[in-house]
XYZ file of C-alpha atoms in Angstrom:
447
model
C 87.884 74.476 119.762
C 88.821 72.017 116.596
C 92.322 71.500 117.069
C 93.020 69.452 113.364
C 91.448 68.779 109.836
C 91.338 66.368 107.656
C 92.431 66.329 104.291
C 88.974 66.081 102.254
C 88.868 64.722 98.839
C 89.757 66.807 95.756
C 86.844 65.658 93.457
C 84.132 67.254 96.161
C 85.239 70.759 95.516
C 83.416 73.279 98.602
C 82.203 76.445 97.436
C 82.761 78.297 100.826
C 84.817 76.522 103.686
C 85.338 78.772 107.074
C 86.993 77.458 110.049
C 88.356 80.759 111.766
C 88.775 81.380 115.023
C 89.619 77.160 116.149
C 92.637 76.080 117.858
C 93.823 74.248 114.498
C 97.571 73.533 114.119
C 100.070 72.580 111.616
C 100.005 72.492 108.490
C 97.448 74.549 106.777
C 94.877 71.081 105.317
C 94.772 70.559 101.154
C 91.106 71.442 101.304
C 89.302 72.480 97.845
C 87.299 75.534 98.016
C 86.727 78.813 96.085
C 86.177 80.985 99.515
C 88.584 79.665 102.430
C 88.643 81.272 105.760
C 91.442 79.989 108.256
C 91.828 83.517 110.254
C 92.653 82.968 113.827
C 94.052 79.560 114.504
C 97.277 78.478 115.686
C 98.540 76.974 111.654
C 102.113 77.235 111.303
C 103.213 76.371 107.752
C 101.841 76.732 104.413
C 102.571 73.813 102.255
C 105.112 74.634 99.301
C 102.257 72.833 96.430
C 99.332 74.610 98.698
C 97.601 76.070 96.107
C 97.808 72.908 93.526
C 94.964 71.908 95.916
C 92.615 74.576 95.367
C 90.237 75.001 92.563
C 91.241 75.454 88.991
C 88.209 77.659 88.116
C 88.576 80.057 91.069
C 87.592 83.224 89.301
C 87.155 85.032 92.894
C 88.643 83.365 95.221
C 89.502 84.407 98.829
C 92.080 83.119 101.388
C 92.108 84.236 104.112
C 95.433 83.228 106.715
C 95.592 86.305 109.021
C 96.525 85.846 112.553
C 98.177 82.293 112.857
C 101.560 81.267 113.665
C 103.113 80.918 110.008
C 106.445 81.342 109.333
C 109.099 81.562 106.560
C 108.397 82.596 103.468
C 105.473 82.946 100.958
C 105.230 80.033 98.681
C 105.653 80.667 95.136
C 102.905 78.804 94.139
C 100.397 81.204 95.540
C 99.839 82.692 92.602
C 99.158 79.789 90.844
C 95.473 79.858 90.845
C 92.691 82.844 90.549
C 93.251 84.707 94.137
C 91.591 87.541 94.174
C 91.948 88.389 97.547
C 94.835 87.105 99.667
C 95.094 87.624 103.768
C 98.681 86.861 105.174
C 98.346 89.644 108.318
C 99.567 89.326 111.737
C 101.981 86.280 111.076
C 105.568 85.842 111.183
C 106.061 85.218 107.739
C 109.287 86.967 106.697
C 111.599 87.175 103.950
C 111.380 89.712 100.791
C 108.147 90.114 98.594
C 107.808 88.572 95.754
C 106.764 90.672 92.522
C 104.442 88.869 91.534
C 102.246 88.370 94.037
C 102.092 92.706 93.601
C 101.904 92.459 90.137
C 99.839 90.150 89.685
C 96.328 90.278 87.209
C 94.426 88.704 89.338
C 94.655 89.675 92.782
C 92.853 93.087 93.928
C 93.011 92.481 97.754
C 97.016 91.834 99.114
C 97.260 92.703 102.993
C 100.295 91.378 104.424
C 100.717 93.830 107.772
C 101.965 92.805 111.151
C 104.406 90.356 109.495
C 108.468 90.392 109.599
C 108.887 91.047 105.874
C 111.963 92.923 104.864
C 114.367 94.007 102.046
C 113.023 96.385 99.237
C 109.377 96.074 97.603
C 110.287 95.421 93.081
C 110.271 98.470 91.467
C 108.743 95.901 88.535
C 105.130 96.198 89.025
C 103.525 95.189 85.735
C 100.953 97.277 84.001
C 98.668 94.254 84.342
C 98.451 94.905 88.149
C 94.630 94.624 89.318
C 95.360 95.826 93.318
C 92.662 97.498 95.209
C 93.740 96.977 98.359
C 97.559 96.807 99.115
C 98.371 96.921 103.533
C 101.990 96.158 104.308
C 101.730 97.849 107.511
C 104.118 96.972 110.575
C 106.763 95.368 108.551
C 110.295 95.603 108.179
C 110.475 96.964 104.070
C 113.114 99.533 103.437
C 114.594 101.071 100.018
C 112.145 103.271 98.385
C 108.328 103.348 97.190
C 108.496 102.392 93.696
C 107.249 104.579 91.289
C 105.791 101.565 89.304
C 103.127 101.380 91.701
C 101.544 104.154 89.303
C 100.651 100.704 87.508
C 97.822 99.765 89.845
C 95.270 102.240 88.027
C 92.656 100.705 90.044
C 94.633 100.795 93.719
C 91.756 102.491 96.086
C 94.152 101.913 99.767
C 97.823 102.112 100.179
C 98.783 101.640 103.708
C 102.760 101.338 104.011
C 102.930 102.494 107.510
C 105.494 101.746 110.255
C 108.162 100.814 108.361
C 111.916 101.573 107.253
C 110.621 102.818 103.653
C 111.922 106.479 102.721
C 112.659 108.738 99.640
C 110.174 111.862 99.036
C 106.938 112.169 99.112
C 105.285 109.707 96.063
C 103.812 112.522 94.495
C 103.150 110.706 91.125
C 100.379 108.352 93.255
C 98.179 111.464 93.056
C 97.911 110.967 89.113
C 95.824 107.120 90.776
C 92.376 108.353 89.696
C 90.185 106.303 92.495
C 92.908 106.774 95.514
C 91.103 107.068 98.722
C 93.517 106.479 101.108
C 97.221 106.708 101.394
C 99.118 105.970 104.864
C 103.014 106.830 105.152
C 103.028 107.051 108.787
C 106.479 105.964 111.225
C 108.986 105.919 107.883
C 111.859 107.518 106.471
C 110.239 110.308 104.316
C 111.729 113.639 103.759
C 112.034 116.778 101.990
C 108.936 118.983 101.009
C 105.465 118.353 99.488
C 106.032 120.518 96.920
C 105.336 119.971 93.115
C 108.094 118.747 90.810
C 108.344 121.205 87.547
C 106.611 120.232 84.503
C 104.417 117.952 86.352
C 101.031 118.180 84.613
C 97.901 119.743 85.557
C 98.404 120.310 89.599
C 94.530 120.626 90.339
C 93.649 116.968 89.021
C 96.206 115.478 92.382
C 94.113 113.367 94.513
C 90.742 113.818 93.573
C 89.201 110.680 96.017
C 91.447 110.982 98.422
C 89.758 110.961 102.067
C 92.387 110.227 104.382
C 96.122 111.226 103.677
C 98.633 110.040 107.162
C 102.017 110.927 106.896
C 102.705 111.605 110.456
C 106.398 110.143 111.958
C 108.461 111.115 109.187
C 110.853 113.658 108.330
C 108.998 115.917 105.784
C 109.802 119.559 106.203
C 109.044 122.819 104.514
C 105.758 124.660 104.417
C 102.752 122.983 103.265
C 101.851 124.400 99.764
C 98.470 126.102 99.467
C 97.766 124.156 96.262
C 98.055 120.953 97.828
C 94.382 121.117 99.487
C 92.949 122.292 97.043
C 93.326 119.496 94.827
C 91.477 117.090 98.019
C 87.988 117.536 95.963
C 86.147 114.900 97.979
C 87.018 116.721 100.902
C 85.666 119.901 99.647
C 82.671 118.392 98.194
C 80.382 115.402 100.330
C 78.718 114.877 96.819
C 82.175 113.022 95.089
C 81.578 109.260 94.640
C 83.592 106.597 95.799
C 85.022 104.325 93.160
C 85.874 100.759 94.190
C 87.424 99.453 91.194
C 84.211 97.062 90.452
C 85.372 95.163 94.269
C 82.251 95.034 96.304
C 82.027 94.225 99.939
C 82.221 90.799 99.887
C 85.712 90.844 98.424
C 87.202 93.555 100.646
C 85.411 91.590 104.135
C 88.138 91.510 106.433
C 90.397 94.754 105.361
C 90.713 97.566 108.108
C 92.225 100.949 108.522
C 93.696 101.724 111.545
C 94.545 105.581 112.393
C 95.193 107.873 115.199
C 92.486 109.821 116.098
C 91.241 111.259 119.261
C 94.287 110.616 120.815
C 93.840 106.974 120.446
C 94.554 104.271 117.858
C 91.523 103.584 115.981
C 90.731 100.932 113.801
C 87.635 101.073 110.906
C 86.918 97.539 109.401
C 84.601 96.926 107.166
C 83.743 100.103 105.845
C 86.096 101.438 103.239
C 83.491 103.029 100.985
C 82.530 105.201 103.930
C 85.780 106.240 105.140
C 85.721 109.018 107.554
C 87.919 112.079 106.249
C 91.233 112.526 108.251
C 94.537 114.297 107.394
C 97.441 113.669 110.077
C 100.417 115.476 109.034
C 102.035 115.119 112.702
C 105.292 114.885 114.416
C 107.365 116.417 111.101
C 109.483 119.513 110.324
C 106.707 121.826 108.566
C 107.475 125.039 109.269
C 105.339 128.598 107.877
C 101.624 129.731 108.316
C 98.750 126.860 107.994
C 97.499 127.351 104.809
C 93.863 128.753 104.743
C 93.090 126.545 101.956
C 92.609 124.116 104.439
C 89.194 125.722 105.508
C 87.511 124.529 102.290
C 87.806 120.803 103.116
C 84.320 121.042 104.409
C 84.403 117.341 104.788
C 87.210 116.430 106.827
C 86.111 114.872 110.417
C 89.966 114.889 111.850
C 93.180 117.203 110.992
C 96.016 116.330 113.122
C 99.120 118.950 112.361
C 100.680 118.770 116.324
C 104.370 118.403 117.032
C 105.716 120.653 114.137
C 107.328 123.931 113.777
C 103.718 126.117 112.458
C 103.821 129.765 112.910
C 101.594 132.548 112.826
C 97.953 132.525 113.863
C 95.145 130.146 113.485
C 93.557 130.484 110.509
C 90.699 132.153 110.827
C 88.885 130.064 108.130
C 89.138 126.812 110.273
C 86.004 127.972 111.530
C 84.262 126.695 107.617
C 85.466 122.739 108.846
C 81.712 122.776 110.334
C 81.728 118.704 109.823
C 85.348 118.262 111.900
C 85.070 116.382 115.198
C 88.436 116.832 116.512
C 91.332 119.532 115.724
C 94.637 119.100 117.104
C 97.103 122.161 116.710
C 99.302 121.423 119.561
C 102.865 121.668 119.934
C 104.024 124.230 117.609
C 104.835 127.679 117.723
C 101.566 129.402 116.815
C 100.671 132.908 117.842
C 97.714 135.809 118.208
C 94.439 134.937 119.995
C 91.938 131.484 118.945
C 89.713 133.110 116.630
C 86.400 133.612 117.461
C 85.422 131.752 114.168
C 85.736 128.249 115.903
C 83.589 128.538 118.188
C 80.816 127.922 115.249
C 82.466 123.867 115.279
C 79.631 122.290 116.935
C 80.481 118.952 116.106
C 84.452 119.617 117.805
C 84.754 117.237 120.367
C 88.341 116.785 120.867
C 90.516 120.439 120.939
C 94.579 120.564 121.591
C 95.993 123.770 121.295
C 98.277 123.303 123.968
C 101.968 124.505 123.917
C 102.041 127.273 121.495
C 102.264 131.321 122.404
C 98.638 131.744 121.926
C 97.453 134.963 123.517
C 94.278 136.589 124.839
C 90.535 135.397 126.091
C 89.733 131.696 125.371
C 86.857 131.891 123.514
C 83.331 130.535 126.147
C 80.355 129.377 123.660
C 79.504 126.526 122.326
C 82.189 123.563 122.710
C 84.199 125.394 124.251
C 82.813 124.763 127.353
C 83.329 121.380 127.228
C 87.272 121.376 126.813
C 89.466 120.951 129.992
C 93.044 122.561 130.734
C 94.941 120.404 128.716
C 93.365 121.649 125.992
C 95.128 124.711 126.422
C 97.983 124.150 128.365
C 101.567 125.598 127.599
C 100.381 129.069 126.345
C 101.567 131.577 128.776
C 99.120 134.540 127.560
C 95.891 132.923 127.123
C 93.255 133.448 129.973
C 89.743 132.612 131.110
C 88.322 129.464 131.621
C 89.207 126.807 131.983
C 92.160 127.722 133.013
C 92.515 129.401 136.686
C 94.201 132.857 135.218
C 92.174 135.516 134.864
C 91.639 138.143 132.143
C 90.914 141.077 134.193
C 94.546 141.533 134.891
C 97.191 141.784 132.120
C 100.953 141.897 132.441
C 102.415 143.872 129.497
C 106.284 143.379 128.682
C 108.520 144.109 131.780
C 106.330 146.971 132.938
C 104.429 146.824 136.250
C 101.986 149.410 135.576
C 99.173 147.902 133.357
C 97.223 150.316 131.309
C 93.968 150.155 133.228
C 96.009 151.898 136.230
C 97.239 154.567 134.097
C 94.245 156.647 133.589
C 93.053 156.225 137.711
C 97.083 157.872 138.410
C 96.475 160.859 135.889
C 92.879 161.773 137.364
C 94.376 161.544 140.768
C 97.178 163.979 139.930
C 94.404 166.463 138.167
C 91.947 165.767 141.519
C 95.095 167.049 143.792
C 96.430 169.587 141.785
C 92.797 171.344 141.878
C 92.700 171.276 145.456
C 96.006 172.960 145.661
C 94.655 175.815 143.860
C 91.319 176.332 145.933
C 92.979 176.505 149.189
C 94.687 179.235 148.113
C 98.451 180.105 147.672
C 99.017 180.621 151.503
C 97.622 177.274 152.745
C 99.632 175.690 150.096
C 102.473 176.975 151.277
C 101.869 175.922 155.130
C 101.456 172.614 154.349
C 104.788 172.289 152.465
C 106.453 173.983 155.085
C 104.957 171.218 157.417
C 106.136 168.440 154.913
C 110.208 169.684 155.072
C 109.422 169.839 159.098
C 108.835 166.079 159.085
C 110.954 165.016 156.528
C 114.028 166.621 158.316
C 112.685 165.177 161.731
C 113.257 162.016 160.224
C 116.472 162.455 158.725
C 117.932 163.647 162.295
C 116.382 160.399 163.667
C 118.298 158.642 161.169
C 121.166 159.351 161.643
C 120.994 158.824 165.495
């Protein structure tokens, strides 16, 4: 509960200084340390000469300012010193970017999400750029991704979600030989996922990558077989995951937050054990759902709901035997679930809801665990758990179903023999009999 801080002396430099989570105000204290940690307090303003303060032989250092009350913009002299890792998140600093604070040689962790930056990110990136880490989520950034980004050789995490970014999709990121994940979710993209002509050797795209969002956008077009195929570490749990020489220490602090499960989930901490996701939701794809897809025997979540899908379900889903939830919904898929899926032991979460799915819902395995909103929206699928049952089916606008057709014909055959063994004469009473009645009633009608 320290509400203030002294200003210590410059000649006793600290090698690791953490007051987080106080009730410190102001202005953030001219303290001298290699490793500072001022996460959740209540600071307000970040001197203009902070960083004139900190040590001059800071080779990794680490400052950490997330969730305080600053505001305005980011000093120029940040960059002043050795920062290797720099924490800004979940402030209300605003303002553009500066370049150099991307660009610069020294820095490998930059997360500045949850802040009210805005204006376009410098399409100047220098060639020295060291990033690792880059988070700009929840922001206000607009214009388009630059393509100088390709600069960052090293850059392991790009997370530019929920902002006013657009353009197409940044297809020259998948030449980044260690990106693991890229997030693109709640933007302005558009157009296709296609490959540009001429644009090198289309199976060496993306060889890390474990979790690709670009959910909320306006992509359209059908999703390109190729395009999963060049996901090796999803095929392949033996593909190693490259850091850039950062260890844990230096990313402490950096999280990924995604939507799976229906909720918003957040994984801190853990970057070199990312789970494998791909959310491609709430777009314009339209076209089958490329088999391919079945060889990424490492994914744990595929999220392709609220797009414009046709055709079946692959069958080949079934081979995703590590996935843990599958969500198909909202679409316009058709034919029965395959059978195949029913191998997914490890499927906990299922949404096939509002599609024209047909037929028996599959009844082994996980199955049995889904409820009706798992399947909800589909007109011809039956069984449990819904309450329709398969024993009836309505075909087209006919009434007759083609169970009852065979018991009518045997019927007809069953009477027609019993004409002939009572003989001609009997047969012949008995429709006498019939006109009888029938003109009885035809008198009484008309009475």
């Amino acid at each position: 509960m320290f509400t203030s801080v002294e200003d210590a002396p410059s000649v006793f430099p600290f090698g690791t200084i953490d007051f987080s989570f106080n009730k410190l105000k102001g202005a953030v204290p001219l303290v001298v340390a290699d490793f500072l940690d001022y996460s959740n307090n209540e600071f307000s303003e970040i001197p203009l000469n902070y960083t004139l303060n900190l040590s001059s032989n800071m080779q990794t250092g680490y400052l950490n300012l997330s969730s305080n009350m600053l505001t305005g913009e980011i000093p120029s002299s940040i960059c002043e010193v050795n920062i290797s890792t720099l924490d800004l998140s979940y402030n209300n600093l605003s303002g553009s970017i500066p370049s150099f604070i991307i660009g610069s040689r020294d820095m490998w962790v930059l997360s500045l999400r949850g802040n009210k930056f805005s204006g376009i990110l410098s399409h100047h990136i220098n060639r020295s750029c060291s990033l690792v880490i880059l988070d700009l989520n929840s922001n206000n950034l607009e214009g388009n991704l630059p393509r100088s980004l390709t600069n960052c050789k090293d850059l392991v995490f790009l997370d530019i979600g929920n902002n006013h970014i657009g353009g197409t999709f940044p297809i020259a990121l998948g030449k980044l030989p260690n990106l693991q994940v890229i997030i693109l979710r709640s933007n302005r993209f558009y157009g296709t996922l296609g490959f540009p002509p001429n644009f090198g050797k289309m199976n060496s795209l993306f060889p890390l990558l474990k979790i690709i969002d670009l959910s909320s956008n306006n992509f359209n077009g059908s999703l390109p077989p190729l395009w999963f195929k060049n996901f090796k570490s999803m095929q392949n749990s033996s593909s190693d995951a490259i850091l850039g020489g950062v260890s844990i220490f230096e990313i402490n602090g950096i999280s990924v937050t995604i939507m799976d499960k229906g909720a918003q989930m957040t994984l801190e901490n853990n970057l070199p054990n990312l789970m494998t996701l791909i959310d491609l939701s709430s777009n314009r794809f339209i076209g089958d759902i490329p088999e391919t897809i079945g060889e990424l025997k490492e994914i744990k979540a595929l999220n392709l709901s609220h797009n414009f899908f046709t055709g079946s379900i692959p069958n080949l889903l079934g081979h995703l035997m590590q996935i843990e939830s599958l969500y198909l919904s909202w679409n316009q898929l058709s034919g029965e679930i395959p059978q195949e899926l029913i191998s997914l032991t490890s499927l906990s979460v299922l949404n096939l809801s509002f599609n024209h799915l047909v037929g028996r819902i599959p009844q082994s395995n996980q199955f049995s665990t889904f409820q009706n909103s798992s399947f909800e929206g589909n007109p011809g699928l039956c069984g449990v758990p819904l309450s329709k049952l398969c024993n009836v089916q309505i075909l087209g606008n006919n009434s007759t179903s083609p169970s009852t057709k065979p018991a009518k014909k045997m019927t007809a055959i069953v009477l027609l023999c019993l004409f002939i063994g009572l003989g001609f004469g009997t047969g012949f009473g008995i429709a006498i009999v019939i006109l009888v009645i029938k003109r009885a009633r035809n008198a009484h009608a008309t009475r």
